[in-house]
CSV table of C-alpha atoms in Angstrom, one decimal:
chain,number,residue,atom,x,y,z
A,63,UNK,CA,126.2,102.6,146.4
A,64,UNK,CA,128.0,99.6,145.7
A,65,UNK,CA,124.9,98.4,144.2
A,66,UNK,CA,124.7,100.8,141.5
A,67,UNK,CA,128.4,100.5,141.1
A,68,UNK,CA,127.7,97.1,140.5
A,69,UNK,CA,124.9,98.2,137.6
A,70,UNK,CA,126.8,100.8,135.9
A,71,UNK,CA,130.1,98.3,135.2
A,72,UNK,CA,129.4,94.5,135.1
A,73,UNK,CA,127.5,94.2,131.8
A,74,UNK,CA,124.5,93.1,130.7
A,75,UNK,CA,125.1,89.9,128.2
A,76,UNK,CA,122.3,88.6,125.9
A,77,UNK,CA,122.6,85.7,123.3
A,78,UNK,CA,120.1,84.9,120.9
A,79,UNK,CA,119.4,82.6,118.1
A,80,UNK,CA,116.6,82.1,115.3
A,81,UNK,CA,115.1,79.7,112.6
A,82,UNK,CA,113.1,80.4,109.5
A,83,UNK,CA,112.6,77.3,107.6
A,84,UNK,CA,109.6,76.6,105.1
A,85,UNK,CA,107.7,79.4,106.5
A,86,UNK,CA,107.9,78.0,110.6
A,87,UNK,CA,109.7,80.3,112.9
A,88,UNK,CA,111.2,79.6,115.9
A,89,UNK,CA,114.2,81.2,118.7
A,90,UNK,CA,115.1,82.2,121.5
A,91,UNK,CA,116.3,85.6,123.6
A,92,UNK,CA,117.8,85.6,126.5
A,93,UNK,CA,119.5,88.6,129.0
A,94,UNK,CA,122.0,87.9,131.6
A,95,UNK,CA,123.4,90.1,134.7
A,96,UNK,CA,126.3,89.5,136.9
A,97,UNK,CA,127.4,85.5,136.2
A,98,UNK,CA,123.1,85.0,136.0
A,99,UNK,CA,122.4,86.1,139.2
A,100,UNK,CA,119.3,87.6,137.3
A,101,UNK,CA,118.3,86.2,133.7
A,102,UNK,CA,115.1,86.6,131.4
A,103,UNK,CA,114.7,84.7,128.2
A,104,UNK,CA,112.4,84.5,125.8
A,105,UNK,CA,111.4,81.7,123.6
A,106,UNK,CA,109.4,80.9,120.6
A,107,UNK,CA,108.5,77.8,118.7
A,108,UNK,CA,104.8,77.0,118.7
A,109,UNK,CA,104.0,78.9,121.5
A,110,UNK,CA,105.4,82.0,123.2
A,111,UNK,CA,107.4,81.6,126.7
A,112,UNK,CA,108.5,84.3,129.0
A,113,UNK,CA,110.5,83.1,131.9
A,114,UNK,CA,112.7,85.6,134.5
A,115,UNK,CA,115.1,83.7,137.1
A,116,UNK,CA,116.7,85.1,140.5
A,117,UNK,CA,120.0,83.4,141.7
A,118,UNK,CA,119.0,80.1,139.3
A,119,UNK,CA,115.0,80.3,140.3
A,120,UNK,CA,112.1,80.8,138.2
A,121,UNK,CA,110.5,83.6,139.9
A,122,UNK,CA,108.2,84.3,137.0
A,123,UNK,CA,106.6,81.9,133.7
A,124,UNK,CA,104.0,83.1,131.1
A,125,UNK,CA,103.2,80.2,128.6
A,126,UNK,CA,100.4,80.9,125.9
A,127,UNK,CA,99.2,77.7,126.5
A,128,UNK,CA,97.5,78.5,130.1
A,129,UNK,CA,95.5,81.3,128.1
A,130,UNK,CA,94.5,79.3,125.3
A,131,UNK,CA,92.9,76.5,128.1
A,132,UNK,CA,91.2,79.1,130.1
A,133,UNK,CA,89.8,80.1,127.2
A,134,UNK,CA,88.6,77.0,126.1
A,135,UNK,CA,87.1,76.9,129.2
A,136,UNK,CA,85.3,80.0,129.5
A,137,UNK,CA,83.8,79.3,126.1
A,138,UNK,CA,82.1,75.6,127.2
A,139,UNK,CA,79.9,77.2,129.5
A,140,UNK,CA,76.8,77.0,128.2
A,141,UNK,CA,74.8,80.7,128.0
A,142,UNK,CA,71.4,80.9,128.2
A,143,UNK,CA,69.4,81.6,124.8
A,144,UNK,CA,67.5,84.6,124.5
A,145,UNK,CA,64.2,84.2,124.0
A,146,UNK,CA,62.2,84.6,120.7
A,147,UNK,CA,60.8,87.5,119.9
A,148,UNK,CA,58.0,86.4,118.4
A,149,UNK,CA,56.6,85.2,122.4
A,150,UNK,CA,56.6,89.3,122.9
A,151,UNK,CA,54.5,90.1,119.3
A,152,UNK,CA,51.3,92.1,120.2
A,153,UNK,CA,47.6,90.4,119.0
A,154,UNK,CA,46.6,91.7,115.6
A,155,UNK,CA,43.5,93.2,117.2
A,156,UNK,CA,45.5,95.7,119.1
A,157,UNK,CA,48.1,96.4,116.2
A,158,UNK,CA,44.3,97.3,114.2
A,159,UNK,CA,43.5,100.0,116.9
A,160,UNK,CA,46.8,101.3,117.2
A,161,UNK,CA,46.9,101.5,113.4
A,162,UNK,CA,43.8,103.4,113.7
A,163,UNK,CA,44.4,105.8,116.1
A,164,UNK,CA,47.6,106.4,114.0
A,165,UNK,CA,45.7,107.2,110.8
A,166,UNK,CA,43.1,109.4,112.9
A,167,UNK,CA,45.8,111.3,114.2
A,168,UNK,CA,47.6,111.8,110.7
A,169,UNK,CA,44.4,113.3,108.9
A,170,UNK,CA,43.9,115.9,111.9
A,171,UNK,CA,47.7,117.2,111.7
A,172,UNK,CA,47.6,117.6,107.6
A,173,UNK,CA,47.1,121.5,107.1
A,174,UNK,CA,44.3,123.1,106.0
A,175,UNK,CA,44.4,124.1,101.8
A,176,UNK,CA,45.1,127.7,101.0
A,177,UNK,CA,42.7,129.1,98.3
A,178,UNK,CA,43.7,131.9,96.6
A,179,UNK,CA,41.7,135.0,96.9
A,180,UNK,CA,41.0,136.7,93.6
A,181,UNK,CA,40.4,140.2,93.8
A,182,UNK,CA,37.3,141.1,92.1
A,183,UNK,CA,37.4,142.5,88.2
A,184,UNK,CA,36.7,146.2,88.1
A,185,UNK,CA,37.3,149.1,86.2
A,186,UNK,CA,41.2,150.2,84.9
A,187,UNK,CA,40.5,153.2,87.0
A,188,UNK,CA,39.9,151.8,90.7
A,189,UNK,CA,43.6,149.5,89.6
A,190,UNK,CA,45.7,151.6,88.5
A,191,UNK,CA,47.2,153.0,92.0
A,192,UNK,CA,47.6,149.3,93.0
A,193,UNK,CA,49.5,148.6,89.8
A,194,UNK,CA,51.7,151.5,90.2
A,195,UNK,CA,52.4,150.5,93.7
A,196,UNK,CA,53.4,146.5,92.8
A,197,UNK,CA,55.5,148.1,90.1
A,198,UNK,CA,57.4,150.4,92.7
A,199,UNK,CA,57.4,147.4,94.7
A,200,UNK,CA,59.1,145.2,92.2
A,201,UNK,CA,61.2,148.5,91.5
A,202,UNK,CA,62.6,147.8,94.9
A,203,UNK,CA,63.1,144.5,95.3
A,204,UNK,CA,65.6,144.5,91.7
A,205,UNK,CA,67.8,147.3,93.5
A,206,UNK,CA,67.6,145.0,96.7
A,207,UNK,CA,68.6,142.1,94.5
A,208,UNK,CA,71.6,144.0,92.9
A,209,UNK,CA,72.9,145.7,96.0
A,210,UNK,CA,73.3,142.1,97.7
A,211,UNK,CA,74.8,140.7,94.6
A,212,UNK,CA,77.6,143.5,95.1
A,213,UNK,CA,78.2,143.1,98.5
A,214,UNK,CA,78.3,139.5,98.1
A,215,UNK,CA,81.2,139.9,95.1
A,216,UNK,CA,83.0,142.6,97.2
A,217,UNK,CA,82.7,140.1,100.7
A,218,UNK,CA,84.1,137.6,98.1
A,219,UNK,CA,87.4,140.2,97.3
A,220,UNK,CA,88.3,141.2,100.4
A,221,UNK,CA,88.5,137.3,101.4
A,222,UNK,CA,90.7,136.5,98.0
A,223,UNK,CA,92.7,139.7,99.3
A,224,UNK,CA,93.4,138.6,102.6
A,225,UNK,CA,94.5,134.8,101.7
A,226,UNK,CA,96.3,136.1,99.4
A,227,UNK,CA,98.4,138.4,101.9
A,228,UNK,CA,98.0,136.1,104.7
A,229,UNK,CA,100.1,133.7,101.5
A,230,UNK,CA,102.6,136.1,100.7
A,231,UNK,CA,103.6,136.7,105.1
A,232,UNK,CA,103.6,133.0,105.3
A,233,UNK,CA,106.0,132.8,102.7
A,234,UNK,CA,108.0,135.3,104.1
A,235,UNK,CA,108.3,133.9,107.5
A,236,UNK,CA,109.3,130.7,105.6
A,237,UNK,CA,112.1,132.2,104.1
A,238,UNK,CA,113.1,134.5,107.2
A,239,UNK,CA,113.3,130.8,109.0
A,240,UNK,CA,115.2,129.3,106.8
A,241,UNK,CA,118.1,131.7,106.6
A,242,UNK,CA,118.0,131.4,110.5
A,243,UNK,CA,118.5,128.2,110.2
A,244,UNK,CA,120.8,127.8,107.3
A,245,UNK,CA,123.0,130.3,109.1
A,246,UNK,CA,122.5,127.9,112.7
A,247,UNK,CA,124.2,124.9,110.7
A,248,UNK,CA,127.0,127.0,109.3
A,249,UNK,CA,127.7,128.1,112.4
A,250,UNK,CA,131.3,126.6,113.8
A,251,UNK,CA,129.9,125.4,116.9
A,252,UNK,CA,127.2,124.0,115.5
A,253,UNK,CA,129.3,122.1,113.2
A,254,UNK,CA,131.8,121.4,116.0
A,255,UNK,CA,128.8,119.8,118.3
A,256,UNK,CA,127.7,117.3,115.4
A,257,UNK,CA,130.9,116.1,114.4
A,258,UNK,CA,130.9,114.8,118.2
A,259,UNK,CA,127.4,114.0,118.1
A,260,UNK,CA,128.1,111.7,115.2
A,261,UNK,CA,131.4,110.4,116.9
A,262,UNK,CA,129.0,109.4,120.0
A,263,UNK,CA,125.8,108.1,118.3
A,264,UNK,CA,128.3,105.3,116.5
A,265,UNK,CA,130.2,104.7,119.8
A,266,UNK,CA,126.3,103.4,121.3
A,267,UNK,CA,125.7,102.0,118.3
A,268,UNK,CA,128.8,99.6,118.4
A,269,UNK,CA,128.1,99.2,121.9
A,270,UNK,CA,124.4,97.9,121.1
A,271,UNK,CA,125.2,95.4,118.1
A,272,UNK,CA,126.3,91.8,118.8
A,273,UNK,CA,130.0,91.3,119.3
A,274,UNK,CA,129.6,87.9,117.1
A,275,UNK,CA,127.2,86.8,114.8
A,276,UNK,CA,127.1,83.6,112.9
A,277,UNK,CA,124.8,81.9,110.5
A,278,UNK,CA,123.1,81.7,107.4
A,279,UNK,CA,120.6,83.6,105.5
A,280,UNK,CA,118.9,82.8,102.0
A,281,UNK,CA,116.5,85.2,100.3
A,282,UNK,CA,114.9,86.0,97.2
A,283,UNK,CA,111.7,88.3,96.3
A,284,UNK,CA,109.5,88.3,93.2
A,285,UNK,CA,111.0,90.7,91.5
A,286,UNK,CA,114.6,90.2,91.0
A,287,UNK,CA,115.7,93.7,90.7
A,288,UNK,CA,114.7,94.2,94.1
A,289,UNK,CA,116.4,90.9,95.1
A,290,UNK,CA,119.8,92.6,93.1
A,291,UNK,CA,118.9,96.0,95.9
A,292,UNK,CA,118.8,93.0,98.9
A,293,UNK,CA,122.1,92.1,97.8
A,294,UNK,CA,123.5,95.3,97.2
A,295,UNK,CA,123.3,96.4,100.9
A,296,UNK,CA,124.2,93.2,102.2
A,297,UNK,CA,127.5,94.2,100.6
A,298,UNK,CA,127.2,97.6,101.9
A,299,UNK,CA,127.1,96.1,105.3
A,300,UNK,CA,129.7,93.5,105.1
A,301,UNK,CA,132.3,95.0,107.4
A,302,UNK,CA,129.8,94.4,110.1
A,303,UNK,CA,129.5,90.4,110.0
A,304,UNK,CA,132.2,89.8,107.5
A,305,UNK,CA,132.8,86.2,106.9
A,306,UNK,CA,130.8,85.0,110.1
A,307,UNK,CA,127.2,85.5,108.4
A,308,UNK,CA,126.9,84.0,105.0
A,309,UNK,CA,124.0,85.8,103.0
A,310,UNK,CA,122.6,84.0,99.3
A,311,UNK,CA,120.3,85.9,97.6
A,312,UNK,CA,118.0,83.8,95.2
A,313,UNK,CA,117.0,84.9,92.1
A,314,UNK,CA,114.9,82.3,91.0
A,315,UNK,CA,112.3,81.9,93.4
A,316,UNK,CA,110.7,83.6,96.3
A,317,UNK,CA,112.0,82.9,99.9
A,318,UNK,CA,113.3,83.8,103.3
A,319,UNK,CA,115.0,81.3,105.7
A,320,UNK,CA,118.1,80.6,107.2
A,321,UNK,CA,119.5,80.4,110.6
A,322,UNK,CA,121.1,83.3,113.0
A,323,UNK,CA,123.1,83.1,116.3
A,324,UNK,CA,124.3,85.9,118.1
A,325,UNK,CA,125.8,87.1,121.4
A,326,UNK,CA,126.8,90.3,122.9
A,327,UNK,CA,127.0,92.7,126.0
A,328,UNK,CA,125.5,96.2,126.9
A,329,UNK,CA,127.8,98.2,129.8
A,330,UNK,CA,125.2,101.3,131.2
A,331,UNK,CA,128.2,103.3,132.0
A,332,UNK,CA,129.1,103.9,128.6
A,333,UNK,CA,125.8,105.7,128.0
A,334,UNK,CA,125.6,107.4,130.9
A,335,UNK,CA,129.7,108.9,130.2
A,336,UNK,CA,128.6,109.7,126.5
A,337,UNK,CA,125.4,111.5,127.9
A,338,UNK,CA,127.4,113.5,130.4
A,339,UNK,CA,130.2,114.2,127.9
A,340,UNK,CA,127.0,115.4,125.3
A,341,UNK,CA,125.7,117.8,128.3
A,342,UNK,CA,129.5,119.4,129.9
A,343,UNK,CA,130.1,119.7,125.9
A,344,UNK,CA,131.0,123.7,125.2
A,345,UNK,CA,129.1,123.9,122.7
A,346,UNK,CA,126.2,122.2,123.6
A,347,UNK,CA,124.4,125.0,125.4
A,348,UNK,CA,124.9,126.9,122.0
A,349,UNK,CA,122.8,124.0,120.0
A,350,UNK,CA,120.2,123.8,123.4
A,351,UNK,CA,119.6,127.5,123.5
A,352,UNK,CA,119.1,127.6,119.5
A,353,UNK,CA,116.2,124.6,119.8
A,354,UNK,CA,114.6,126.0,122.9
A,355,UNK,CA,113.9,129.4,121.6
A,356,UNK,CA,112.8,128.0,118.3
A,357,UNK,CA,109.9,125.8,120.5
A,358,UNK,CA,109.3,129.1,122.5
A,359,UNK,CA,108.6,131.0,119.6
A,360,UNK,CA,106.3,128.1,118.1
A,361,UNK,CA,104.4,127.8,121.4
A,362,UNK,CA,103.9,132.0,121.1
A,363,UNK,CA,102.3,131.9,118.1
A,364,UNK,CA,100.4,128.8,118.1
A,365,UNK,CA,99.0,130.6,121.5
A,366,UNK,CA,98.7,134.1,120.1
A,367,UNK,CA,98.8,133.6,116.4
């Protein structure tokens, strides 16, 4: 218990700082808890270090350079070479006998030719019935061929028809959804629950951002309009560092460097108070029974259609 006292209400500190200077990067991160009885920090200049220390012990060290030498290691032992195909190539006599056999076996599957079978030339007489009966014959197939061109055009119809309905109750269900929810925002609780939504999310937020910040930062883009947008919401932002950060946008050429130190502290009971404040809020179950029936429905017909 006094343990998780101890969590909720001594805060968490980190400090950090950071160099960009003709394209070479290099900082370092660090978190803090309870005078450094536990610390982790995190470096970068050439290489990446992670180190984490218990009551002023390095318990734990990653360096990129270990990897890199095992590695290098790894890759100077020396594999063995396959070996040439050409030691496995079968003698030409046998390639000529399988070739061969091939070729025999090719002629035998080719089908036999179909002649044709004239029927012999007689009299007008002995024909005529068989004439008459390949003329009913093709009779037939033309009403065969039309009756399958209309049931293909009517099969085609009755498909337009039922996109097109299937269109016109999406688009209703569209618009029966969006009065629901037009009328959910306009709602009074609703409204009630995001103004202290809003009042919340910026209370983490401020709890989250460095409490001082101090440095330097130069830029400039190609295009200078979109330098002149860099610059514009660096002003925006300008109650946030103030005059601790100085910002220079270039105009003339193309850059990013500058130098950033920082410091602040993170306190776990404030998010857990907001979150219990966000759950006991009256209006909250409102909001929570509004979302979950929306999902329930969604679920319903994505299972049933």
């Amino acid at each position: 218990m006094f343990l998780l006292l101890l969590l909720l209400f001594v805060p968490f500190r980190y400090r950090g700082n950071g160099e960009r200077e003709e394209k070479q990067l290099s900082g370092c991160f660090s978190v803090s808890w309870l005078f450094s009885l536990l610390r982790f920090s995190l470096s970068y200049a050439t290489e990446k270090k992670a180190e984490f220390f218990v009551l002023g012990f390095r318990v734990y060290h990653s360096d990129e350079t270990e990897d890199t030498s095992d590695a290098a290691e790894e890759s100077d032992f020396d594999y063995p070479e396959p070996m040439a195909s050409e030691e496995f190539e079968p003698d030409t006599a046998e390639r000529t006998v399988v070739e061969e056999k091939k070729a025999v076996v090719e002629e035998e599957a080719l089908p036999t030719e179909h002649f044709e079978v004239t029927e012999p030339v007689s009299d007008g007489k002995e024909l005529s019935p068989q004439r008459e009966e390949k003329q009913r014959q093709n009779v037939s197939e033309e009403e065969q061929r039309a009756m399958r061109c209309r049931g293909r055009s009517r099969r085609r119809f009755l498909a337009q028809r039922d996109k097109l309905s299937a269109g016109i109750r999406k688009l209703q269900d569209i618009i029966r959804s969006a009065e629901t929810e037009f009328d959910f925002f306009q709602d009074e609780r609703t409204q009630r629950f995001l103004q202290f939504l809003k009042r919340k999310i910026f209370r983490f937020l401020r709890e989250l951002l460095p409490r001082r910040i101090s440095g330097a930062l130069r830029f400039g883009f190609a295009d200078p309009a979109l330098t002149g947008q860099g610059a514009a919401l660096a002003a925006m932002l300008l109650p946030l560092y103030r005059d601790n950060l100085e910002i220079e946008p270039l105009f003339d050429r193309e850059e990013l460097s500058g130098e950033l130190v920082f410091r602040g502290r993170i306190q776990l009971f404030v998010f857990l108070f907001g979150a219990a404040q966000l759950w006991f809020h009256p209006d909250f179950r409102f909001v929570y029974r509004h979302i979950r029936g929306k999902d329930r429905r969604k679920n319903r017909e994505d299972t049933h259609g």
